[in-house]
XYZ file of C-alpha atoms in Angstrom:
176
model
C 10.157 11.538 16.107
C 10.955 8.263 18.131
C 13.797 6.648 15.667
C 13.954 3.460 18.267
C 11.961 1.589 20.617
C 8.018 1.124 20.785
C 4.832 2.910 20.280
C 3.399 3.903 23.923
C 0.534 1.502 24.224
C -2.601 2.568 21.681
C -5.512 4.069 23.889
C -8.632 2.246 24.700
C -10.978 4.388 22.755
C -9.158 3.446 19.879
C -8.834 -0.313 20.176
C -12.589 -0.361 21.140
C -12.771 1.695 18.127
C -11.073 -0.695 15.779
C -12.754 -4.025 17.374
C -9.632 -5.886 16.120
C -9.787 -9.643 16.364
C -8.461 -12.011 18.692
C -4.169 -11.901 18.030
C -4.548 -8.498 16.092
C -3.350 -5.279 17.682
C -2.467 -1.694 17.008
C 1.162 -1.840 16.419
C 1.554 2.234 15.632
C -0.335 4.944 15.213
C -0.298 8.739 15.179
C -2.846 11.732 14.845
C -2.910 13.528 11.327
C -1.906 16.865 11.648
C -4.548 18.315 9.075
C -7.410 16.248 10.035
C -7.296 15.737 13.526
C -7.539 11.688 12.656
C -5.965 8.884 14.320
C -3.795 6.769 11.647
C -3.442 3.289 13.234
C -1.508 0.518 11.692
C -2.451 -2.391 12.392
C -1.740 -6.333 12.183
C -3.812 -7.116 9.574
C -4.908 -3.453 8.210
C -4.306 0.446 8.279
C -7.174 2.130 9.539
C -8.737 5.855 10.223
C -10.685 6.683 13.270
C -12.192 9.854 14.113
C -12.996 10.176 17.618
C -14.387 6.220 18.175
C -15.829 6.405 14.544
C -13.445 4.119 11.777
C -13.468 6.069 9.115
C -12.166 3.518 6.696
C -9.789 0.558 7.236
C -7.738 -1.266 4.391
C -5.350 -4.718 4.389
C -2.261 -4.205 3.710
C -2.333 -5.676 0.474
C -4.673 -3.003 -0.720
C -1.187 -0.395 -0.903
C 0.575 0.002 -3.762
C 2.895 2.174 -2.876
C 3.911 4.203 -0.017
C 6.254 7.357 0.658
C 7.656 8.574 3.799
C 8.867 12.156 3.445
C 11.546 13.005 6.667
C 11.680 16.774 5.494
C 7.822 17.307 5.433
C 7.172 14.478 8.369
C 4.746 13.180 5.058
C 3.286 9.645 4.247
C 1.981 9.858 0.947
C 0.710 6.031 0.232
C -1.182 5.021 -2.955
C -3.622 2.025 -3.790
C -3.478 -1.177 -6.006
C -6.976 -0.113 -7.348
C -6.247 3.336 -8.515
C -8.431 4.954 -6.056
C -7.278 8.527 -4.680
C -4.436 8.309 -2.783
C -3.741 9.875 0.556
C -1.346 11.680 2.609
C -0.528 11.995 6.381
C 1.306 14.412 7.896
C 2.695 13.560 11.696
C 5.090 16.773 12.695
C 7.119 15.970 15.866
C 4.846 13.029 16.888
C 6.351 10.497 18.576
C 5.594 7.367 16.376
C 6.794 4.470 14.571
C 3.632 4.246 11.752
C 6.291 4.985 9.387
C 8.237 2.189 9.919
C 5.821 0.052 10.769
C 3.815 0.898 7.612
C 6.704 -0.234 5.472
C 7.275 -3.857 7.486
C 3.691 -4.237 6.936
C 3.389 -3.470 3.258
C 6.566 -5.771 2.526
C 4.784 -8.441 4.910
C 2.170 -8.636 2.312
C 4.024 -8.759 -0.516
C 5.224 -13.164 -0.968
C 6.638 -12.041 -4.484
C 6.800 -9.556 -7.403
C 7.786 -10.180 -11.387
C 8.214 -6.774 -13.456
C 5.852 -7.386 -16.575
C 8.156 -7.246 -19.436
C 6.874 -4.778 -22.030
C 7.133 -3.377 -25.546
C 5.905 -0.491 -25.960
C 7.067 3.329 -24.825
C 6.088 4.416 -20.815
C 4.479 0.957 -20.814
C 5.136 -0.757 -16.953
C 3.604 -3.263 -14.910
C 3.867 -6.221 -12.688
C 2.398 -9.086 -11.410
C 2.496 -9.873 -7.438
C 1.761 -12.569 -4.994
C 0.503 -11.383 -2.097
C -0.578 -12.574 1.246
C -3.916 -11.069 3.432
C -2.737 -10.646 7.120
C -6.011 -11.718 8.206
C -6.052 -14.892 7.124
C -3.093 -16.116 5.376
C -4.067 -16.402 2.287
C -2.454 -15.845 -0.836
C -3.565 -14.623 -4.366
C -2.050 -12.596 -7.105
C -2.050 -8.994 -8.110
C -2.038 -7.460 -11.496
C -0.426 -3.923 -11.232
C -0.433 -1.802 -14.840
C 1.012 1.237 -15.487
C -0.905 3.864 -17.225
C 0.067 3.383 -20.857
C -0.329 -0.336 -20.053
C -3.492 -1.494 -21.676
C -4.699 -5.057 -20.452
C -6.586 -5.386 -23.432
C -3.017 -5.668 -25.622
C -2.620 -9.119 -26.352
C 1.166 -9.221 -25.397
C 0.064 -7.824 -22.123
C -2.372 -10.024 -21.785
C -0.329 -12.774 -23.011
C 2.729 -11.834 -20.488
C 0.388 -11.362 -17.570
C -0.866 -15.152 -17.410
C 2.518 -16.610 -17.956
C 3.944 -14.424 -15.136
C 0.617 -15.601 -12.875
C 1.381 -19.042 -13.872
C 5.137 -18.689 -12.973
C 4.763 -17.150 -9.803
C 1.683 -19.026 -8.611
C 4.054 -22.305 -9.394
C 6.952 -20.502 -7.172
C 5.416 -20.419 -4.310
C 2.743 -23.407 -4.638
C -0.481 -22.403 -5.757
C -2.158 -24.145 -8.287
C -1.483 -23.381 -11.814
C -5.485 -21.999 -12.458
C -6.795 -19.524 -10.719
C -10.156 -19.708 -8.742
């Protein structure tokens, strides 16, 4: 695996695929080792083509959480919306997708508050965070599983940590 330097320039078929717009570019990308599927990260989004067909395609600020494993050659990434996550494998390919996965992720992310919380396994956290494609920001309500929204000092700690960080970095107080 390339540890320095660039990504050889992303084939045609797959920026035709992709139809980025004007400014946005494949900045990585590899082919999955179980499916066959190219994994392109990309300015604004990560996206899945098979053959010239995009499979799906995500902004950044749909990741929760991502996991690059150097012993399996794995990147295991999960979503803000609880849907399944999914996992990449890219033996002895010559790519940066890992790293460039992670600056992408953290480009997204404007700021993060840890929810403080009461009860036992509870978690959570509220984050700002920015869409690529257009600049804008908005907040993110991330709950752990023994979280429930519908506790009223949950609920209670979630809209003064909205109000705080929208204030920090300059939104209005409300939300749209």
């Amino acid at each position: 695996m390339r540890m320095f330097g660039r990504d050889p320039k992303a084939p045609a078929d797959l920026t035709d695929a992709l139809d980025l717009p004007r400014g946005h570019k494949v900045l990585a990308y590899a082919v999955d080792d179980n499916t066959g599927h190219t994994v392109a990260a990309c300015t604004a989004e990560l996206a899945v083509v098979r053959d010239t067909e995009v499979l799906w395609r995500k902004p950044w600020s749909c990741v929760d959480t991502g996991q690059w494993s150097p012993d399996t050659w794995t990147l295991t990434i999960t979503w803000i919306d609880r849907s399944k996550g999914v996992q990449f494998t890219f033996k002895d390919t010559d790519t940066r997708l890992p790293e460039v996965f992670h600056e992408r992720v953290q480009a997204s992310v404007v700021l993060s508050a840890a929810l403080p919380t009461t009860g036992p396994g509870q978690s959570g956290r509220v984050v700002i965070r920015k869409d690529l494609r257009t600049g804008e920001l908005f907040e993110q309500v991330v709950l752990g599983r023994r979280t429930a929204p519908s506790d009223p000092a949950v609920a209670q700690a979630v809209e003064q940590f909205i109000a705080h960080l929208r204030d920090q970095v300059g939104l209005p107080p409300e939300r749209s």
